[in-house]
Coordinates of C-alpha atoms and ligand atoms in Angstrom, one line a residue:
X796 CA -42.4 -159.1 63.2
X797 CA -39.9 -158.7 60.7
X798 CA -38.0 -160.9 58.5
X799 CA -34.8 -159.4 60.1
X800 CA -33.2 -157.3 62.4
X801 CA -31.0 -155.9 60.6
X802 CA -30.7 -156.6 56.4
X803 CA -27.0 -155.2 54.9
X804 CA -27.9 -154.3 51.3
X805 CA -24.3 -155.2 49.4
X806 CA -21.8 -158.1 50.4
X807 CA -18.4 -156.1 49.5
X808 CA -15.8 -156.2 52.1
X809 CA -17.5 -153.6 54.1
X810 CA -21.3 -155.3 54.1
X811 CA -19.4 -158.8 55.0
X812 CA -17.0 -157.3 57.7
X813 CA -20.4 -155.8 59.1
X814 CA -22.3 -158.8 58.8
X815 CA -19.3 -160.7 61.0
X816 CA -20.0 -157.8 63.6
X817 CA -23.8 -158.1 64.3
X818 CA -23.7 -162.2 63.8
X819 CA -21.1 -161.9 66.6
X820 CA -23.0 -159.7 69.2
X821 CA -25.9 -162.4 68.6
X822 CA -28.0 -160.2 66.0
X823 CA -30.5 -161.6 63.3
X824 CA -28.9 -160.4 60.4
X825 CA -28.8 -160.8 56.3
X826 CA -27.3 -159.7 53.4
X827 CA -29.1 -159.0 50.2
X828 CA -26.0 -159.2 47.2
X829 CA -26.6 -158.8 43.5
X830 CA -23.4 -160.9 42.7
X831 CA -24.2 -164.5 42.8
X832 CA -21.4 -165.5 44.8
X833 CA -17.5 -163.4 45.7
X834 CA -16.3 -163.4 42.1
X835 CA -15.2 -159.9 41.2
X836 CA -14.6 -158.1 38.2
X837 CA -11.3 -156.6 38.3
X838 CA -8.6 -156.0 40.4
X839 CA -9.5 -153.2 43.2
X840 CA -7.5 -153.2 46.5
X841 CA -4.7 -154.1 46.7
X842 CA -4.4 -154.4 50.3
X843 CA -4.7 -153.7 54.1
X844 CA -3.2 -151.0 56.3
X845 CA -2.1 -151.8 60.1
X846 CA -5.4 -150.7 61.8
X847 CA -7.5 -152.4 59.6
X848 CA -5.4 -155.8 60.6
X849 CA -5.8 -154.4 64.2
X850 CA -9.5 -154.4 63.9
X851 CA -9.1 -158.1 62.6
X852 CA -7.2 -158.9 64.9
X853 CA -9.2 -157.8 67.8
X854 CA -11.8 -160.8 66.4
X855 CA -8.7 -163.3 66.0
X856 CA -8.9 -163.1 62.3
X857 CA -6.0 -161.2 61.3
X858 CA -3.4 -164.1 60.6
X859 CA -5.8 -165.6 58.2
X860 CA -5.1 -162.6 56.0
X861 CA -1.6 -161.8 56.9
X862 CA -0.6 -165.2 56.0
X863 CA -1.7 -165.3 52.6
X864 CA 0.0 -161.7 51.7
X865 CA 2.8 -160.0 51.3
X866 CA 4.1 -157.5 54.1
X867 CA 6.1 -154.4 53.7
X868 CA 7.2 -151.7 56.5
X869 CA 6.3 -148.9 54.4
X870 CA 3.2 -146.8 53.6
X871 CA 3.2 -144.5 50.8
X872 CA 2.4 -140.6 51.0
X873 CA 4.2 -139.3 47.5
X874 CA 7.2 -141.6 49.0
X875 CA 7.3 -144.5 51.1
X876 CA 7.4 -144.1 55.5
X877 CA 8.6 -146.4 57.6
X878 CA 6.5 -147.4 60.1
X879 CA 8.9 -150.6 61.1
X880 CA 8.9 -148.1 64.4
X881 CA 5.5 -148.1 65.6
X882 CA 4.6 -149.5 68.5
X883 CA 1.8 -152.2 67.5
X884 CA 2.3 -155.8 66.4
X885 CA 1.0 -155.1 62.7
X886 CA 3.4 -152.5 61.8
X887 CA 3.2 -153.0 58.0
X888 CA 1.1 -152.7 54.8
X889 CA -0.3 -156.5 53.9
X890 CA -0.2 -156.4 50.1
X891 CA -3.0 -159.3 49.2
X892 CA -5.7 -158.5 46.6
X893 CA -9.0 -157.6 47.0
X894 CA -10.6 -161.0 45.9
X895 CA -8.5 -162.7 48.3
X896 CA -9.8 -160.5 51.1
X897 CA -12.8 -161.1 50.0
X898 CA -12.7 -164.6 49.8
X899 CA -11.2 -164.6 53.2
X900 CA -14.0 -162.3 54.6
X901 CA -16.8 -165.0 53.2
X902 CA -15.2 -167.9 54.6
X903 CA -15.3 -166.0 58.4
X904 CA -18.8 -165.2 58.0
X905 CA -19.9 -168.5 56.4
X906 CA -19.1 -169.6 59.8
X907 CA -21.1 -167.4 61.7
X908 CA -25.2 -167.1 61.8
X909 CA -25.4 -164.7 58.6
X910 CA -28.5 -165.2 55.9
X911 CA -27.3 -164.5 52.2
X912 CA -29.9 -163.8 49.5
X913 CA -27.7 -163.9 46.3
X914 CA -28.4 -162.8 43.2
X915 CA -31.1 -160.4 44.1
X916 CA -30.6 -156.6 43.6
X917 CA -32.0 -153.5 46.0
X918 CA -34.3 -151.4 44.2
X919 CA -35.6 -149.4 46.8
X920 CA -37.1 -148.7 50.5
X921 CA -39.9 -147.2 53.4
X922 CA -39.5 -146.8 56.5
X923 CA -41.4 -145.8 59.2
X924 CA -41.3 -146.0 63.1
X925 CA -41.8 -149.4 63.3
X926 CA -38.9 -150.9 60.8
X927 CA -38.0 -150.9 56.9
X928 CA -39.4 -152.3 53.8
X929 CA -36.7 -153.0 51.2
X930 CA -37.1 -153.7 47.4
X931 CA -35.5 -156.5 45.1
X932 CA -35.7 -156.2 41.8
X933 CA -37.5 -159.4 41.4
X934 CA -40.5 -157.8 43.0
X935 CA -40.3 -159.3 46.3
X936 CA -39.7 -157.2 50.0
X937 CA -38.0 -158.3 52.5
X938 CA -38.3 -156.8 56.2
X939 CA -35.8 -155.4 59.1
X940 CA -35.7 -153.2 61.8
X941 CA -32.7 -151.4 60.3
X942 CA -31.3 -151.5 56.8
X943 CA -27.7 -150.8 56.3
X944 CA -26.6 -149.2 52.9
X945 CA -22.9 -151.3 52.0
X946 CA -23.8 -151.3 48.2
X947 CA -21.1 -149.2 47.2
X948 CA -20.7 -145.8 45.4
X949 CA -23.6 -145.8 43.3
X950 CA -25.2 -146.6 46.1
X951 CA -29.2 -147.5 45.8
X952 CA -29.8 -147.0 49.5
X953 CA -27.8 -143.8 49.5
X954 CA -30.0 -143.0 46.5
X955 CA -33.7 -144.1 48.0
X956 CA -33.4 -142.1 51.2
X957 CA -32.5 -138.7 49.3
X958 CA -29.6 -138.6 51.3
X959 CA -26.7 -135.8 49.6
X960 CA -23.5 -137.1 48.4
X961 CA -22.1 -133.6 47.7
X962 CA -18.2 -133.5 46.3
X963 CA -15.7 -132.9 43.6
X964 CA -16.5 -134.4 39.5
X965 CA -13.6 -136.4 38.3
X966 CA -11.1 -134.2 37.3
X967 CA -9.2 -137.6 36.1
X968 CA -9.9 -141.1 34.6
X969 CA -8.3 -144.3 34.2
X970 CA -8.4 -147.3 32.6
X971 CA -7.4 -151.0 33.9
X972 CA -7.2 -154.2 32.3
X973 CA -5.5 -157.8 33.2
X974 CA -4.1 -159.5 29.8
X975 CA -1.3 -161.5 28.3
X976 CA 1.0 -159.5 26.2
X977 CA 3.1 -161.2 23.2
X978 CA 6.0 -158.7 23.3
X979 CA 7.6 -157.6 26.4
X980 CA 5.9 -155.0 28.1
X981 CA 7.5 -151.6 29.3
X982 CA 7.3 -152.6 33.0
X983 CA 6.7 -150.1 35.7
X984 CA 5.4 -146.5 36.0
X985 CA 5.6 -144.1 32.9
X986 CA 4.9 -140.3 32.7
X987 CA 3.7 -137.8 30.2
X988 CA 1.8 -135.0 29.5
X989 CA -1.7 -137.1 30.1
X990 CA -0.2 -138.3 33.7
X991 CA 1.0 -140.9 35.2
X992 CA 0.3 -144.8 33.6
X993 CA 1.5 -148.0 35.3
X994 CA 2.6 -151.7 33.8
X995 CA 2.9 -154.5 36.6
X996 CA 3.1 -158.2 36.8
X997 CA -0.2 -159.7 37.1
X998 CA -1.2 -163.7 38.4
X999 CA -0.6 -166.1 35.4
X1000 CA 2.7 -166.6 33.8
X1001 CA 5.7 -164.0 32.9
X1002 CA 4.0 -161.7 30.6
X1003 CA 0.5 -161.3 32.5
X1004 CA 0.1 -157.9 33.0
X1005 CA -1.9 -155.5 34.6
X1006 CA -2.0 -151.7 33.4
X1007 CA -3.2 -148.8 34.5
X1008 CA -3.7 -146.3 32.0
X1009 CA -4.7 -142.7 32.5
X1010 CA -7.3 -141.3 29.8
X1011 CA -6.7 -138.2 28.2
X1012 CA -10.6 -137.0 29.2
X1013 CA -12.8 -137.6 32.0
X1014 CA -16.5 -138.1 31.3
X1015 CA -16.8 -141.6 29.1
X1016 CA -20.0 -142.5 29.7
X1017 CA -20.4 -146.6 30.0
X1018 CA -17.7 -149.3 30.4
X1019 CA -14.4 -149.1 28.5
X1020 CA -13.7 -152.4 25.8
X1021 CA -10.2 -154.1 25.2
X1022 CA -9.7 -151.9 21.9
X1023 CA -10.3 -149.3 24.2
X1024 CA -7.0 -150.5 26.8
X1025 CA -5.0 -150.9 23.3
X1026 CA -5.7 -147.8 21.9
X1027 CA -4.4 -146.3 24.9
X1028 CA -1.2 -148.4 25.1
X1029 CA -0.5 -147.3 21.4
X1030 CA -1.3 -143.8 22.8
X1031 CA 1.2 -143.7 25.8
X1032 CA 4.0 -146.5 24.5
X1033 CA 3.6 -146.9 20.9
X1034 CA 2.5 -150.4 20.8
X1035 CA 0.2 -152.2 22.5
X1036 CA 2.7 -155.2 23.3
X1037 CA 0.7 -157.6 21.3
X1038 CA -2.0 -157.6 24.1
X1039 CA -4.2 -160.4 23.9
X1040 CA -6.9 -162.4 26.1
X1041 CA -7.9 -159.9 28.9
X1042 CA -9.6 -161.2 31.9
X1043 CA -11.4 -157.4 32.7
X1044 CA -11.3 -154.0 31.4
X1045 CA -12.7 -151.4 34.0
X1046 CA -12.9 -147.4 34.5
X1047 CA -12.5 -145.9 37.9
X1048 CA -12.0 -142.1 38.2
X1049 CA -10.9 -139.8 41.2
X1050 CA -14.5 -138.6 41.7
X1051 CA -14.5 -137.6 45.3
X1052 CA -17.7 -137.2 47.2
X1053 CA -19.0 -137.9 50.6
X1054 CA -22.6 -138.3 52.2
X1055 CA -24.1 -135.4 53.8
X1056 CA -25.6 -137.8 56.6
X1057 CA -24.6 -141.5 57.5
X1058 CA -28.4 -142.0 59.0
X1059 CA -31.4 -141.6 58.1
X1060 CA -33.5 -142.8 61.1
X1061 CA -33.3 -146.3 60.6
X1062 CA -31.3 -146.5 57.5
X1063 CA -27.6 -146.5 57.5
X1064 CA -24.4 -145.8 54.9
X1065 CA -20.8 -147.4 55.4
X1066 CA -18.2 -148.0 53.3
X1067 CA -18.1 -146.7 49.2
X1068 CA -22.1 -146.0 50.0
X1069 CA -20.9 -142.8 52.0
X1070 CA -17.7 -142.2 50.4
X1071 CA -16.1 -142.4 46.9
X1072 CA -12.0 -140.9 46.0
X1073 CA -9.6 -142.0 44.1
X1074 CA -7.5 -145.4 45.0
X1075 CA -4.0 -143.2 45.3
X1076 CA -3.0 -144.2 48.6
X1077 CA -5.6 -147.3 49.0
X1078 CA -7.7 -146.4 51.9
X1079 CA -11.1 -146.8 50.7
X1080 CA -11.8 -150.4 51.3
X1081 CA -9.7 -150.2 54.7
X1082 CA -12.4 -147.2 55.8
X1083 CA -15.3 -149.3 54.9
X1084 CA -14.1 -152.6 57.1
X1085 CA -13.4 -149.5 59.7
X1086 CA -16.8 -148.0 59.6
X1087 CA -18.5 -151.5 59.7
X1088 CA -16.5 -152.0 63.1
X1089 CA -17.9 -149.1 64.3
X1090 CA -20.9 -149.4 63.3
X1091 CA -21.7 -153.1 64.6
X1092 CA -21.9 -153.0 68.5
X1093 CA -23.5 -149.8 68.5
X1094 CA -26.6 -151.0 65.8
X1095 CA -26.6 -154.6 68.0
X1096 CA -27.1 -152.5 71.2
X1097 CA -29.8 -150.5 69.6
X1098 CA -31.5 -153.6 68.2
X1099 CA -31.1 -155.5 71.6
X1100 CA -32.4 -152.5 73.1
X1101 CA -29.4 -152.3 75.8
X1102 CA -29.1 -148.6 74.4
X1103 CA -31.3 -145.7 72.2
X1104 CA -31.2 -145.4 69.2
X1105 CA -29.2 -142.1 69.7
X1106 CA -26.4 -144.2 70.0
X1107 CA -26.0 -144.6 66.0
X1108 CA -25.7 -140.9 65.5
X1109 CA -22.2 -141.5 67.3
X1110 CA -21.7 -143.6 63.7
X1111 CA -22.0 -140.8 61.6
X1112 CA -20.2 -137.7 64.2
X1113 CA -17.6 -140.7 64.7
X1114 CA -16.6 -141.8 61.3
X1115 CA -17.4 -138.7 58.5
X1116 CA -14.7 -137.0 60.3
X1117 CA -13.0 -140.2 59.5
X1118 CA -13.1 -140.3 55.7
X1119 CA -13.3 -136.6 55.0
X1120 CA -9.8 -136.7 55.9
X1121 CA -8.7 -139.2 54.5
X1122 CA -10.7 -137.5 51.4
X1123 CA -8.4 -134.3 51.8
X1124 CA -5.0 -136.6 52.1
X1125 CA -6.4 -138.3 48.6
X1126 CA -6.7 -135.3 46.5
X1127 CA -3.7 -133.8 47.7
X1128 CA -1.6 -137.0 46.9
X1129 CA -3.9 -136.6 43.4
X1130 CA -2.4 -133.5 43.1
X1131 CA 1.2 -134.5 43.2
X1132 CA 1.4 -136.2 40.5
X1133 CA 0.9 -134.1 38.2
X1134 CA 3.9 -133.7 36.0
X1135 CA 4.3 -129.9 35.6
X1136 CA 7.4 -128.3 36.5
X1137 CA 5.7 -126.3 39.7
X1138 CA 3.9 -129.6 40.8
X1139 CA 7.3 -131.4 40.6
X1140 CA 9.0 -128.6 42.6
X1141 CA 6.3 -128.7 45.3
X1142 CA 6.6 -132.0 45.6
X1143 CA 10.4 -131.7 46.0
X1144 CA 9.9 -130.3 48.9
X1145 CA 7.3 -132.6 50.4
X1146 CA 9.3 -135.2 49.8
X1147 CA 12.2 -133.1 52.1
X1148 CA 9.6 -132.6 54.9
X1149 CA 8.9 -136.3 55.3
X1150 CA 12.5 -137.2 55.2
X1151 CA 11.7 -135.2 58.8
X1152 CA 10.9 -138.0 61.6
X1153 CA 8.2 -135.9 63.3
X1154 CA 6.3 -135.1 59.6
X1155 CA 6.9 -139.2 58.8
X1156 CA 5.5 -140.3 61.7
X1157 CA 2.6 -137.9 61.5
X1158 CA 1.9 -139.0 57.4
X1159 CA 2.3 -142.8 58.6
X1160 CA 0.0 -142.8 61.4
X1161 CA -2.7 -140.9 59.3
X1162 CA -2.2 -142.9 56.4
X1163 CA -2.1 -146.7 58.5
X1164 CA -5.2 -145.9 60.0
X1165 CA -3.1 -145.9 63.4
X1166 CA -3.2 -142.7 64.3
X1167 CA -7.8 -142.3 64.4
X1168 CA -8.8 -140.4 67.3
X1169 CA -12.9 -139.8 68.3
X1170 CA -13.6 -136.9 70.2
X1171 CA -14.9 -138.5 73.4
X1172 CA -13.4 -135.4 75.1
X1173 CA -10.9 -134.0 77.1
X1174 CA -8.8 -136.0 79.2
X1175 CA -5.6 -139.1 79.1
X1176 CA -4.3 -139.4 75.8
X1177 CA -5.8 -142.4 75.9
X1178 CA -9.4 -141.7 75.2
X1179 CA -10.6 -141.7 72.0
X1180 CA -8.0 -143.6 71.2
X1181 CA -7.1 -147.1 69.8
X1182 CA -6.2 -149.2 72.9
X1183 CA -2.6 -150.7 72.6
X1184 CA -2.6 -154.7 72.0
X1185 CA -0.5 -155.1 75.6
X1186 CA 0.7 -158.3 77.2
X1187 CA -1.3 -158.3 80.2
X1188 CA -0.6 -160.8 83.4
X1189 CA -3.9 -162.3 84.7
X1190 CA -5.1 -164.7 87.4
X1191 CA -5.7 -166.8 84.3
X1192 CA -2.2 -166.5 82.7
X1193 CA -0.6 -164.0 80.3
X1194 CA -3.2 -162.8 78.2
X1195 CA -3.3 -160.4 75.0
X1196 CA -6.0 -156.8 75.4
X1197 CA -7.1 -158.1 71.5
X1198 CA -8.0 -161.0 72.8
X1199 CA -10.3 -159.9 75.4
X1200 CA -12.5 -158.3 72.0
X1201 CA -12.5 -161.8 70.0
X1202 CA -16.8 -161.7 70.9
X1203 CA -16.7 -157.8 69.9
X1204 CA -17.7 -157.5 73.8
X1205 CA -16.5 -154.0 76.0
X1206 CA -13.8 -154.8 78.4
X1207 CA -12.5 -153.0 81.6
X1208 CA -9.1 -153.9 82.0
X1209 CA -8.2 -153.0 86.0
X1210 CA -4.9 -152.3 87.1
X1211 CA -5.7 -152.5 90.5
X1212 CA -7.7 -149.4 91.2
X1213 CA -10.9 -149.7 93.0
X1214 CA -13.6 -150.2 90.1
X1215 CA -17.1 -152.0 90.4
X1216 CA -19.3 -152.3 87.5
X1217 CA -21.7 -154.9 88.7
X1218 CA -24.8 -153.1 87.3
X1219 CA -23.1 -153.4 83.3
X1220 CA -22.0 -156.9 84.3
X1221 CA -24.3 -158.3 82.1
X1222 CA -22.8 -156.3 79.2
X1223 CA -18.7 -155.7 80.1
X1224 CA -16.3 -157.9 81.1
X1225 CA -14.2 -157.0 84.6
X1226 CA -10.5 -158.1 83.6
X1227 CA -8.2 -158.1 86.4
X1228 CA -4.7 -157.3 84.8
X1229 CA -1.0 -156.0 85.5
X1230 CA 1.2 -154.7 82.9
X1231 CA 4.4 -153.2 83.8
X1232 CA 5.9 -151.6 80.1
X1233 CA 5.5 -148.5 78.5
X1234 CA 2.4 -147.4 77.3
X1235 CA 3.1 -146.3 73.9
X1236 CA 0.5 -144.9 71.1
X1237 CA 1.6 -144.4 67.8
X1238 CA 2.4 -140.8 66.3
X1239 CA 2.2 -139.7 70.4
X1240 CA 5.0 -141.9 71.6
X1241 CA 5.0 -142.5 75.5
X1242 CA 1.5 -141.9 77.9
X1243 CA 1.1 -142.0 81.9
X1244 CA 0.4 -145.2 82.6
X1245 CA -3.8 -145.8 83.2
X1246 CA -5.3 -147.3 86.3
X1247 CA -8.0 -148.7 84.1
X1248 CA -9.2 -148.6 81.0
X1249 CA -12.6 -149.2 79.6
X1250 CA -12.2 -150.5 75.8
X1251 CA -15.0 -150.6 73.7
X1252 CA -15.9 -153.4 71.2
X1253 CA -14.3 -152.0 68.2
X1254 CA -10.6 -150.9 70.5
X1255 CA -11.3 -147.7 71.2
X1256 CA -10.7 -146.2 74.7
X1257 CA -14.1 -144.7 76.1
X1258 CA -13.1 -144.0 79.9
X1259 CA -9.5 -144.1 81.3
X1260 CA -9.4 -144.3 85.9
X1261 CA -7.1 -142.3 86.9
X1262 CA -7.4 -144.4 90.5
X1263 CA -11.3 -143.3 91.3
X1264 CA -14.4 -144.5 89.5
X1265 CA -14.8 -140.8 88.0
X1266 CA -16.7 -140.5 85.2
X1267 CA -17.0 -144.5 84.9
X1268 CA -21.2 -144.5 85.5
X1269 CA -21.4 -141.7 82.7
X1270 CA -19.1 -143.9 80.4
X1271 CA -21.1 -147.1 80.6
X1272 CA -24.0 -145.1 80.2
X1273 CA -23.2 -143.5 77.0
X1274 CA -21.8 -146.5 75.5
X1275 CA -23.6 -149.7 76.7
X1276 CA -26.8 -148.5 78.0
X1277 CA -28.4 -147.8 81.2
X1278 CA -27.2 -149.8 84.7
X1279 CA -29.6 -153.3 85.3
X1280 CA -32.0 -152.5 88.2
X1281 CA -30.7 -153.6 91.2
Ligands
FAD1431 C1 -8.7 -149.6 40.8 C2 -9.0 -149.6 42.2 C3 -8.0 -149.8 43.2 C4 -8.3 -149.7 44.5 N1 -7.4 -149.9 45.4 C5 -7.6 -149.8 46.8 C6 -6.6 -150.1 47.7 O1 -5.5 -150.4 47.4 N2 -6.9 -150.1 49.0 C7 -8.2 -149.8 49.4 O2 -8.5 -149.8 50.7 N3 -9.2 -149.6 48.6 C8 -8.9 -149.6 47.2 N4 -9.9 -149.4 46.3 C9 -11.3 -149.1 46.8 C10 -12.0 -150.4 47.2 O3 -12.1 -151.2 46.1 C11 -13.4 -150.0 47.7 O4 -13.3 -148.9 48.6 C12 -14.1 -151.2 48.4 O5 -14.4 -152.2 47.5 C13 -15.4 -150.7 49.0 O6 -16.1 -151.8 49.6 P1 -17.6 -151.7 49.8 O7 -18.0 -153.0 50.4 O8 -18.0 -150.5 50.6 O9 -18.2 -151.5 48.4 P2 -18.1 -152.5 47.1 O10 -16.8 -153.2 47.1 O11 -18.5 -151.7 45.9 O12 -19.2 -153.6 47.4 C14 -20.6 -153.3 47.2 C15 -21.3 -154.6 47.1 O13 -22.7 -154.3 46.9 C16 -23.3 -155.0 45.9 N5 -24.4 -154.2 45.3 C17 -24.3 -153.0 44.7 N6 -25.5 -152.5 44.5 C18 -26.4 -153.5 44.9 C19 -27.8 -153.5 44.9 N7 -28.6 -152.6 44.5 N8 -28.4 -154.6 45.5 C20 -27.6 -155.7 46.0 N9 -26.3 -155.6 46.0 C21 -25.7 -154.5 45.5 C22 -22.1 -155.2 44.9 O14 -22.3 -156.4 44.1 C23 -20.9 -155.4 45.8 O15 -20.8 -156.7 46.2 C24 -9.7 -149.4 45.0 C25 -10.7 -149.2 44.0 C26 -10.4 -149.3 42.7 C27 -11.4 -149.1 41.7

């Protein structure tokens, strides 16, 4: 008997998106956290893209978030695309800070069955057949049946289970502070020979600023200090603006590395714990709430023992794919801005190509998220695929697809072919539905209408009819276990 079923080892945004997932499919679940409750220490995120308020939406959470931000109809890819065109309801960037979304995050799961131990810091684990052991570092173990790794890029979980994180050194550093300033600042971005630096308003009256300061060397060991900010204002500007009364002072570098393996038997990475870039293009907190989501219904399935545990090796062949692109789209935006004559020419004509629709669109969908496809194998466009949040007509009423996902439950939406699924009913709900638009996926544009659909818990399409049950038993096999005995 263990203390859990499953422990989360970090309660970032992607531990506490995870914990929402397995409290929701009914799972025993805790989170061990260092920090004693959501205050951070400087400003990270600085929002979400349009597929991570999809996946927030599919669990009716996404206005929560949306209406305490900011939206805007572009992304940015070295310039800003539209994406005001795409067919999904969230077709925008949310601009809200990271401690709001984590505020907002902890308020969800404070309502759901989720155990917190605060203040107490993962040292270490064993496993064995049977479950894991984990460490705290004030010498006392708790148990689970699986331990998930969501303590971010130093990751001690990462660390304990030997797993690789193989990748690029920082090839730049920056540093960040929040402060008043007694002169007026030089607002917005600046250039020169180090790279690029950045002045912006900040919470807290007219001169609160935030910078962003690029370093002239990578490899400070330890935390940066104030004098350290205002020598490198004096460096870049001149002056230090009379700086005074910082909140924070942080380091982050572009260090990009990703880890080899996402399991280890019954230990688990998601979020900075498997991968680490730069912030240029703000993705990394979006692919953590990402891999949580698909990550949840398959470890509550395993744990419930609907399905094998082969199931979670679909995490890792899934999602590294995942954020080793979105790791190649970072250092390629990384290397745009540097302020060389050839760089500047190059990205000249980037800049021409996405004035392009097709390019635009292509850039947009990759860099909203909107665009992920899993390789569930050949077939409708469909598969793979996130499914569309339709207007459906029911024998109920009108009825949205997200909301058929609100209990992170599989759905079969029918359009009236001939499907039965009685041996899964247990598992997946049979929706009746008509819809009589245009299917529409973003990047793609138009699809042949489906006769049914088969949507798993985190949106994606894993079976499309094409009038005949086909390939349905195989589907429902793969992802939600074997049929109930008749
Ligand atoms: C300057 C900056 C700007 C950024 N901007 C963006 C952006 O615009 N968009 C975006 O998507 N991402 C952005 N990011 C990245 C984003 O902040 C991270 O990807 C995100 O925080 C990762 O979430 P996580 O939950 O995986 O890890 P973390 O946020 O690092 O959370 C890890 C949690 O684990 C806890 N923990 C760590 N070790 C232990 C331990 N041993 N025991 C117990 N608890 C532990 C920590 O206290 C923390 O709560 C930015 C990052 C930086 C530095």
């Amino acid at each position: 008997m263990t203390d859990h079923a499953v422990l989360i080892a970090g309660g970032g945004p992607t531990g506490l998106m995870l914990a929402a997932e397995l409290a929701l499919a009914g799972v025993d679940v805790a989170v061990v956290e260092r920090r004693a409750g959501q205050e951070m220490f400087g400003a990270r995120a600085g929002g979400l893209h349009a597929r991570t308020i999809e996946v927030l939406d599919q669990r009716g959470v996404a206005d929560r978030f949306v209406s305490q931000g900011q939206t805007y109809p572009v992304v940015h890819f070295h310039v800003p695309l539209d994406l005001s065109d795409f067919p999904t309801r969230r077709n925008y960037v949310l601009g809200l800070w990271q401690n709001h979304i984590e505020r907002i995050l902890t308020e969800w799961v404070a309502e759901l069955p989720v155990r917190f131990y605060r203040e107490r810091d993962v040292t270490g684990f064993t496993q064995d057949d049977t479950g894991v052991v984990v460490r705290t570092a004030d010498g006392s173990c708790l148990t689970a049946q699986y331990l998930v790794g969501c303590d971010g890029g130093r990751s001690v979980v990462r660390k304990s289970a030997g797993i690789a994180f193989p990748g690029y050194d920082a090839a730049t550093s920056w540093v960040t502070t929040e402060a008043d300033a007694s002169d007026e600042p030089k607002w917005g971005w600046h250039h020169d020979a180090a790279g690029s630096h950045a002045i912006g308003h900040a919470d807290g009256g007219p001169r609160r600023l935030r910078a962003v300061l690029t370093e002239p060397h990578v490899g400070h060991a330890g935390e940066p200090t104030f004098d350290d900010a205002r020598a490198l204002l004096v460096a870049v500007y001149g002056t230090d603006f009379g700086i005074h009364s910082p909140t924070w002072v942080s380091r982050f570098t572009d260090m990009t590395r990703q880890a080899a393996a996402y399991r280890d038997r019954r230990v688990l990475l998601a979020g900075d714990a498997a991968h680490v870039h730069a912030p240029i293009g703000g993705q990394g907190l979006n692919i953590g709430v990402q891999d949580a989501v698909n990550l949840g219904w398959k470890l509550a399935q395993v744990v419930r023992q609907t399905s094998p545990a082969a199931l979670l090796d679909t995490y890792h062949a899934e999602r590294h794919p995942v954020a080793a692109r979105v790791m190649r789209g970072v250092m390629a935006l990384s290397a745009l801005r540097e302020t060389d004559e050839r760089t500047k020419a190059l990205g000249e004509y980037v800049s021409q190509m996405l004035a392009m629709d097709e390019p635009r669109k292509r850039l947009a969908g990759q860099m909203s998220g909107l665009d992920v496809h899993y390789d569930l194998g050949a077939g409708h466009p469909l598969l793979g695929r996130r499914m569309p949040d339709l207007d459906l007509a029911t024998a109920r009423g009108p009825l949205r697809v997200f909301s058929l996902l609100h209990e992170a439950r599989p759905a079969l939406v029918n359009f009236g072919a001939s499907v039965d699924i009685t041996p899964w009913s247990d598992r997946v709900a049979l929706v009746d539905a008509e819809y009589a638009g245009p299917w529409e996926l973003p990047v793609l544009g138009e699809v042949p209408a489906p006769h049914a659909v088969l949507v798993r818990p985190d949106g994606y399409v894993a079976w499309v009819g094409d009038g005949t049950q086909a390939g349905l038993a195989d589907a429902l096999t793969t992802w939600f276990g074997p049929p109930r005995p008749a």
